Amino acid sequence: DAGVTQSPTHLIKTRGQQVTLRCSPKSGHDTVSWYQQALGQGPQFIFQYYEEEERQRGNFPDRFSGHQFPNYSSELNVNALLLGDSALYLCASSLGTPRETQYFGPGTRLLVL
Amino acid sequence: QQQVKQSPQSLIVQKGGIPIINCAYENTAFDYFPWYQQFPGKGPALLIAIRPDVSEKKEGRFTISFNKSAKQFSLHIMDSQPGDSATYFCAANSDKLIFGKGTMLLVSP
């Protein structure tokens, strides 16, 4: 049973560029949440997708957007990258309601130069 | 009101000791409290979780104690081992997961 997978594992971009990160949920899960984890901090909730719609959103600017596909996989897009966007981006999957257990992928390490 | 406050920031114990990590919250809408373990370069892994209708939950060497009236919960690791050295995060969930800032645990041999 495959767990949550994310790609790429590492990425280097320059300020002003755009980036797309990808996530495949755990088998049987239909909900995908994205988190940003800065070095030495806890993960910060970006948004959650369910049934191809954004269901919840954290305190992140509109430069952060996402998408969920019919197979439940998801993308996180970040436009106009800033140095401060450098972080580990984590995807978590769960089943159904927001209150269910979330299982995390290994993350994508993004470095913005 | 959405914060989860975690302490201590770091902790060193000897092998066999019982490290205790504490968390506190304000939002009474939180109804699910998981703990995650994270090793360097890896994503957080679910360790154990509790709902507020239970005061204690044990899974192997890991125990969560929950005090609903005080809005506090804690993680105890029994017979700690060097392999338990990692960063531990408490979290609270209502419609989204809110994480504490983490506790870096070092278990010395």
XYZ file of C-alpha atoms in Angstrom:
222
model
C 0.000 0.000 0.000
C 1.720 3.168 -1.220
C 1.824 6.035 1.191
C 1.741 9.710 0.276
C 4.233 10.542 -2.452
C 5.553 13.946 -3.480
C 7.647 15.223 -6.343
C 10.181 16.583 -6.843
C 12.199 15.930 -3.674
C 14.301 19.059 -4.067
C 13.977 22.190 -6.164
C 16.008 25.364 -6.625
C 14.362 28.473 -8.087
C 15.165 32.165 -8.312
C 13.091 35.079 -7.043
C 10.113 35.918 -9.249
C 9.848 32.456 -10.775
C 6.899 30.107 -10.474
C 6.935 26.569 -9.106
C 4.591 23.563 -9.183
C 4.780 20.788 -6.605
C 2.919 17.506 -6.903
C 1.339 15.078 -4.468
C -0.307 11.667 -4.738
C -2.419 10.727 -1.723
C -2.359 7.476 0.191
C -4.458 4.786 -1.470
C -8.123 5.231 -0.597
C -7.774 8.830 0.563
C -9.724 11.625 -1.099
C -8.539 14.731 0.750
C -5.211 16.503 0.305
C -3.802 19.238 2.537
C -0.670 21.290 1.937
C 1.657 22.684 4.592
C 4.739 24.900 4.600
C 7.448 24.070 7.130
C 10.181 26.641 7.622
C 13.445 25.489 9.161
C 13.044 24.869 12.888
C 9.294 25.490 12.852
C 6.133 23.432 12.858
C 4.168 22.930 9.629
C 1.832 25.800 8.706
C -1.464 24.966 6.983
C -1.771 26.380 3.458
C -5.005 24.863 2.149
C -7.014 21.669 1.787
C -8.664 20.134 -1.265
C -11.648 17.807 -1.318
C -13.728 16.804 -4.339
C -11.533 19.034 -6.510
C -12.495 22.134 -4.509
C -10.505 24.204 -2.006
C -12.292 23.448 1.273
C -10.136 25.324 3.808
C -7.381 27.917 3.500
C -4.772 29.149 5.924
C -3.182 32.583 6.145
C -1.242 32.490 2.879
C -1.352 35.023 0.017
C -3.028 34.397 -3.319
C 0.392 33.631 -4.819
C -0.224 30.176 -3.375
C -2.804 28.232 -5.353
C -3.659 24.622 -5.842
C -5.596 22.084 -7.746
C -6.978 18.608 -7.150
C -7.512 16.162 -9.997
C -10.264 13.544 -10.370
C -7.808 10.836 -9.201
C -7.369 12.864 -5.955
C -3.770 13.850 -6.699
C -2.959 17.490 -6.155
C -0.661 20.308 -7.190
C 0.583 23.318 -5.259
C 1.569 26.347 -7.334
C 3.506 29.301 -6.027
C 3.884 32.398 -8.219
C 6.331 35.305 -7.940
C 8.616 33.406 -5.571
C 10.189 35.278 -2.662
C 13.273 34.327 -0.674
C 10.957 33.683 2.275
C 9.169 30.939 0.353
C 12.198 28.693 0.913
C 10.866 25.829 3.025
C 9.856 22.190 3.122
C 6.450 21.806 1.482
C 4.467 18.924 2.881
C 1.435 17.204 1.495
C -0.880 15.221 3.762
C -3.780 12.999 2.797
C -6.849 11.886 4.705
C -10.276 10.424 4.113
C -13.419 12.506 4.151
C -13.970 15.143 6.797
C -11.285 17.627 7.923
C -11.246 15.988 11.346
C -9.785 12.688 10.194
C -6.159 11.612 10.638
C -3.725 13.128 8.165
C -0.743 11.187 6.818
C 2.224 13.132 5.517
C 4.496 12.644 2.548
C 8.269 13.172 2.634
C 8.005 16.743 1.404
C 9.581 18.862 -1.308
C 12.514 21.027 -0.233
C 12.283 24.372 -2.096
C 15.185 26.801 -2.110
C 14.624 30.264 -3.570
C 17.781 32.194 -4.462
C -6.974 31.464 19.734
C -5.740 29.200 16.964
C -2.336 28.649 18.592
C -0.948 25.492 20.103
C 1.857 26.217 22.569
C 4.474 23.492 22.972
C 7.255 23.108 25.518
C 10.102 22.545 26.027
C 11.837 23.617 22.834
C 14.506 20.957 23.357
C 15.073 18.066 25.722
C 17.966 15.745 26.536
C 17.411 12.513 28.452
C 19.464 9.418 29.098
C 18.510 6.077 27.610
C 15.688 4.567 29.648
C 14.454 7.965 30.854
C 10.910 9.288 30.389
C 10.835 12.521 28.394
C 7.629 14.534 28.755
C 6.491 17.103 26.189
C 3.650 19.475 27.001
C 1.141 21.341 24.849
C -1.614 23.836 25.602
C -4.418 25.249 23.485
C -7.157 27.883 23.735
C -9.682 27.002 21.052
C -12.353 24.731 22.516
C -13.426 23.770 18.983
C -10.349 21.554 18.713
C -11.516 17.944 18.944
C -8.591 15.824 17.800
C -5.034 15.951 19.130
C -2.320 14.023 17.254
C 1.401 13.814 17.937
C 3.855 13.553 15.079
C 7.490 12.445 15.035
C 9.829 13.921 12.457
C 13.356 12.853 11.579
C 15.695 15.223 9.678
C 14.843 15.395 5.983
C 11.608 13.429 6.420
C 7.932 14.259 6.648
C 6.113 14.062 9.997
C 4.907 10.564 10.917
C 1.799 10.060 13.047
C 2.772 8.646 16.424
C -0.396 8.608 18.520
C -3.590 10.666 18.737
C -6.377 11.319 21.234
C -9.877 12.789 21.248
C -11.088 14.915 24.196
C -13.519 12.322 25.548
C -10.518 10.248 26.734
C -8.036 11.292 29.463
C -5.223 8.912 28.563
C -4.165 6.744 25.638
C -1.241 4.317 25.417
C 0.331 2.817 22.329
C 3.475 0.840 23.026
C 5.968 3.088 24.811
C 4.022 6.278 23.967
C 1.312 7.724 26.216
C -0.834 10.813 25.770
C -2.345 12.432 28.866
C -5.217 14.836 28.205
C -6.686 17.412 30.593
C -9.757 18.912 28.950
C -10.548 21.424 31.718
C -7.000 22.792 31.666
C -6.820 22.598 27.849
C -3.499 20.807 28.087
C -2.111 17.539 26.791
C 1.243 15.837 27.012
C 3.316 13.062 25.476
C 5.312 10.628 27.633
C 7.867 8.281 26.105
C 8.580 5.292 28.350
C 11.993 3.578 28.345
C 13.318 6.060 25.764
C 15.907 4.826 23.270
C 18.535 6.634 21.146
C 16.374 5.835 18.101
C 13.650 8.069 19.597
C 15.896 11.096 19.014
C 13.787 13.267 16.703
C 11.598 16.360 16.678
C 8.133 15.880 18.128
C 5.136 18.037 17.216
C 1.812 18.236 18.951
C -1.133 19.366 16.884
C -4.805 20.177 17.284
C -7.542 19.835 14.732
C -10.936 21.382 14.229
C -11.298 22.018 10.514
C -7.539 22.192 9.960
C -4.416 20.967 11.745
C -2.600 23.543 13.877
C 0.901 22.508 14.949
C 3.050 23.438 17.901
C 6.570 24.674 17.221
C 8.166 21.338 18.024
C 10.432 19.770 20.639
C 13.844 18.469 19.645
C 14.513 15.340 21.725
C 17.942 13.807 22.164
C 18.221 10.464 23.932
C 21.820 9.810 24.929
C 23.123 6.210 24.983
